[in-house]
PDB file of C-alpha atoms in Angstrom:
ATOM      1  CA  UNK A   1     -16.082   0.985   6.151  1.00  0.00           C
ATOM      2  CA  UNK A   2     -13.934  -0.253   3.268  1.00  0.00           C
ATOM      3  CA  UNK A   3     -10.141  -0.432   3.286  1.00  0.00           C
ATOM      4  CA  UNK A   4      -9.787   2.030   0.429  1.00  0.00           C
ATOM      5  CA  UNK A   5     -12.170   4.490   2.135  1.00  0.00           C
ATOM      6  CA  UNK A   6     -10.033   4.446   5.292  1.00  0.00           C
ATOM      7  CA  UNK A   7      -6.842   4.928   3.283  1.00  0.00           C
ATOM      8  CA  UNK A   8      -8.417   7.796   1.346  1.00  0.00           C
ATOM      9  CA  UNK A   9      -9.574   9.512   4.545  1.00  0.00           C
ATOM     10  CA  UNK A  10      -6.189   9.205   6.198  1.00  0.00           C
ATOM     11  CA  UNK A  11      -4.275  10.310   3.109  1.00  0.00           C
ATOM     12  CA  UNK A  12      -6.395  13.487   2.895  1.00  0.00           C
ATOM     13  CA  UNK A  13      -5.098  14.470   6.329  1.00  0.00           C
ATOM     14  CA  UNK A  14      -1.431  13.906   5.570  1.00  0.00           C
ATOM     15  CA  UNK A  15       1.006  16.124   3.691  1.00  0.00           C
ATOM     16  CA  UNK A  16       2.888  14.199   1.042  1.00  0.00           C
ATOM     17  CA  UNK A  17       6.243  15.187  -0.366  1.00  0.00           C
ATOM     18  CA  UNK A  18       7.502  12.311  -2.479  1.00  0.00           C
ATOM     19  CA  UNK A  19       9.240  11.826  -5.775  1.00  0.00           C
ATOM     20  CA  UNK A  20       7.376  10.809  -8.919  1.00  0.00           C
ATOM     21  CA  UNK A  21       8.447   7.145  -8.654  1.00  0.00           C
ATOM     22  CA  UNK A  22       6.944   7.023  -5.204  1.00  0.00           C
ATOM     23  CA  UNK A  23       3.760   8.744  -6.385  1.00  0.00           C
ATOM     24  CA  UNK A  24       3.355   6.125  -9.095  1.00  0.00           C
ATOM     25  CA  UNK A  25       3.830   3.319  -6.553  1.00  0.00           C
ATOM     26  CA  UNK A  26       1.239   4.861  -4.287  1.00  0.00           C
ATOM     27  CA  UNK A  27      -1.288   5.237  -7.120  1.00  0.00           C
ATOM     28  CA  UNK A  28      -0.797   1.590  -8.074  1.00  0.00           C
ATOM     29  CA  UNK A  29      -1.213   0.560  -4.444  1.00  0.00           C
ATOM     30  CA  UNK A  30      -4.436   2.574  -4.037  1.00  0.00           C
ATOM     31  CA  UNK A  31      -5.850   1.049  -7.227  1.00  0.00           C
ATOM     32  CA  UNK A  32      -4.932  -2.446  -6.025  1.00  0.00           C
ATOM     33  CA  UNK A  33      -6.628  -1.849  -2.657  1.00  0.00           C
ATOM     34  CA  UNK A  34      -9.767  -0.636  -4.443  1.00  0.00           C
ATOM     35  CA  UNK A  35      -9.814  -3.795  -6.559  1.00  0.00           C
ATOM     36  CA  UNK A  36      -9.351  -5.878  -3.403  1.00  0.00           C
ATOM     37  CA  UNK A  37     -12.359  -4.111  -1.852  1.00  0.00           C
ATOM     38  CA  UNK A  38     -14.375  -4.854  -4.994  1.00  0.00           C
ATOM     39  CA  UNK A  39     -13.738  -8.591  -4.869  1.00  0.00           C
ATOM     40  CA  UNK A  40     -14.359  -8.767  -1.110  1.00  0.00           C
ATOM     41  CA  UNK A  41     -17.793  -7.216  -1.667  1.00  0.00           C
ATOM     42  CA  UNK A  42     -18.800 -10.051  -4.017  1.00  0.00           C
ATOM     43  CA  UNK A  43     -20.585 -13.219  -2.945  1.00  0.00           C
ATOM     44  CA  UNK A  44     -18.456 -15.933  -1.347  1.00  0.00           C
ATOM     45  CA  UNK A  45     -17.489 -18.303  -4.111  1.00  0.00           C
ATOM     46  CA  UNK A  46     -14.184 -20.022  -4.848  1.00  0.00           C
ATOM     47  CA  UNK A  47     -13.292 -17.722  -7.718  1.00  0.00           C
ATOM     48  CA  UNK A  48     -13.923 -14.619  -5.610  1.00  0.00           C
ATOM     49  CA  UNK A  49     -11.925 -16.056  -2.735  1.00  0.00           C
ATOM     50  CA  UNK A  50      -9.010 -16.883  -5.032  1.00  0.00           C
ATOM     51  CA  UNK A  51      -9.184 -13.429  -6.597  1.00  0.00           C
ATOM     52  CA  UNK A  52      -9.198 -11.828  -3.138  1.00  0.00           C
ATOM     53  CA  UNK A  53      -6.100 -13.799  -2.142  1.00  0.00           C
ATOM     54  CA  UNK A  54      -4.272 -12.779  -5.297  1.00  0.00           C
ATOM     55  CA  UNK A  55      -5.264  -9.117  -4.908  1.00  0.00           C
ATOM     56  CA  UNK A  56      -4.162  -9.157  -1.266  1.00  0.00           C
ATOM     57  CA  UNK A  57      -0.761 -10.482  -2.347  1.00  0.00           C
ATOM     58  CA  UNK A  58      -0.568  -7.736  -4.966  1.00  0.00           C
ATOM     59  CA  UNK A  59      -1.472  -5.071  -2.365  1.00  0.00           C
ATOM     60  CA  UNK A  60       1.164  -6.421   0.014  1.00  0.00           C
ATOM     61  CA  UNK A  61       3.786  -6.261  -2.724  1.00  0.00           C
ATOM     62  CA  UNK A  62       2.887  -2.690  -3.627  1.00  0.00           C
ATOM     63  CA  UNK A  63       2.808  -1.656   0.046  1.00  0.00           C
ATOM     64  CA  UNK A  64       6.401  -2.672   0.747  1.00  0.00           C
ATOM     65  CA  UNK A  65       7.573  -1.277  -2.587  1.00  0.00           C
ATOM     66  CA  UNK A  66       5.931   2.067  -1.739  1.00  0.00           C
ATOM     67  CA  UNK A  67       7.798   2.065   1.569  1.00  0.00           C
ATOM     68  CA  UNK A  68      10.981   1.242  -0.358  1.00  0.00           C
ATOM     69  CA  UNK A  69      10.436   4.256  -2.661  1.00  0.00           C
ATOM     70  CA  UNK A  70       9.840   6.514   0.351  1.00  0.00           C
ATOM     71  CA  UNK A  71      13.019   5.187   1.955  1.00  0.00           C
ATOM     72  CA  UNK A  72      15.018   5.883  -1.201  1.00  0.00           C
ATOM     73  CA  UNK A  73      13.661   9.427  -1.347  1.00  0.00           C
ATOM     74  CA  UNK A  74      15.061   9.928   2.161  1.00  0.00           C
ATOM     75  CA  UNK A  75      18.410   8.226   1.383  1.00  0.00           C
ATOM     76  CA  UNK A  76      17.571   5.094   3.361  1.00  0.00           C
ATOM     77  CA  UNK A  77      17.992   1.539   2.106  1.00  0.00           C
ATOM     78  CA  UNK A  78      15.770  -1.508   2.322  1.00  0.00           C
ATOM     79  CA  UNK A  79      15.834  -4.390  -0.114  1.00  0.00           C
ATOM     80  CA  UNK A  80      13.251  -6.929   1.035  1.00  0.00           C
ATOM     81  CA  UNK A  81       9.652  -6.789   2.274  1.00  0.00           C
ATOM     82  CA  UNK A  82      10.757  -7.626   5.808  1.00  0.00           C
ATOM     83  CA  UNK A  83      13.525  -4.997   5.815  1.00  0.00           C
ATOM     84  CA  UNK A  84      11.218  -2.329   4.403  1.00  0.00           C
ATOM     85  CA  UNK A  85       8.438  -3.017   6.907  1.00  0.00           C
ATOM     86  CA  UNK A  86      10.934  -3.002   9.779  1.00  0.00           C
ATOM     87  CA  UNK A  87      12.383   0.288   8.543  1.00  0.00           C
ATOM     88  CA  UNK A  88       8.902   1.767   8.194  1.00  0.00           C
ATOM     89  CA  UNK A  89       8.054   0.869  11.783  1.00  0.00           C
ATOM     90  CA  UNK A  90      11.488   1.955  13.049  1.00  0.00           C
ATOM     91  CA  UNK A  91      11.117   5.460  11.634  1.00  0.00           C
ATOM     92  CA  UNK A  92       7.430   5.543  12.625  1.00  0.00           C
ATOM     93  CA  UNK A  93       5.931   5.750   9.153  1.00  0.00           C
ATOM     94  CA  UNK A  94       2.420   4.542   8.728  1.00  0.00           C
ATOM     95  CA  UNK A  95       0.924   3.591   5.398  1.00  0.00           C
ATOM     96  CA  UNK A  96      -1.021   6.824   5.047  1.00  0.00           C
ATOM     97  CA  UNK A  97       2.239   8.796   5.350  1.00  0.00           C
ATOM     98  CA  UNK A  98       3.808   6.704   2.618  1.00  0.00           C
ATOM     99  CA  UNK A  99       0.734   7.234   0.472  1.00  0.00           C
TER     100      UNK A  99
END
């Protein structure tokens, strides 16, 4: 089962109430995950591997920024990837809730 399929399934089950900035971040993140799935499905060659690494980095960046947007919508602050991930775990958010 692909990453994007799992995220889609879990996001269908969750109620989302986020601001438009957060919605945009989530859409970008979902698109990035889909592109990561696409490159992982290709044959193993150096270019595909390099593309997968770059897309993973992009997904990671969008993931913490989506958490940051969710935090802002709830009047919480986080300024770095580490802080945002810690905050997300502390308040028991999972990625499908942020999405």
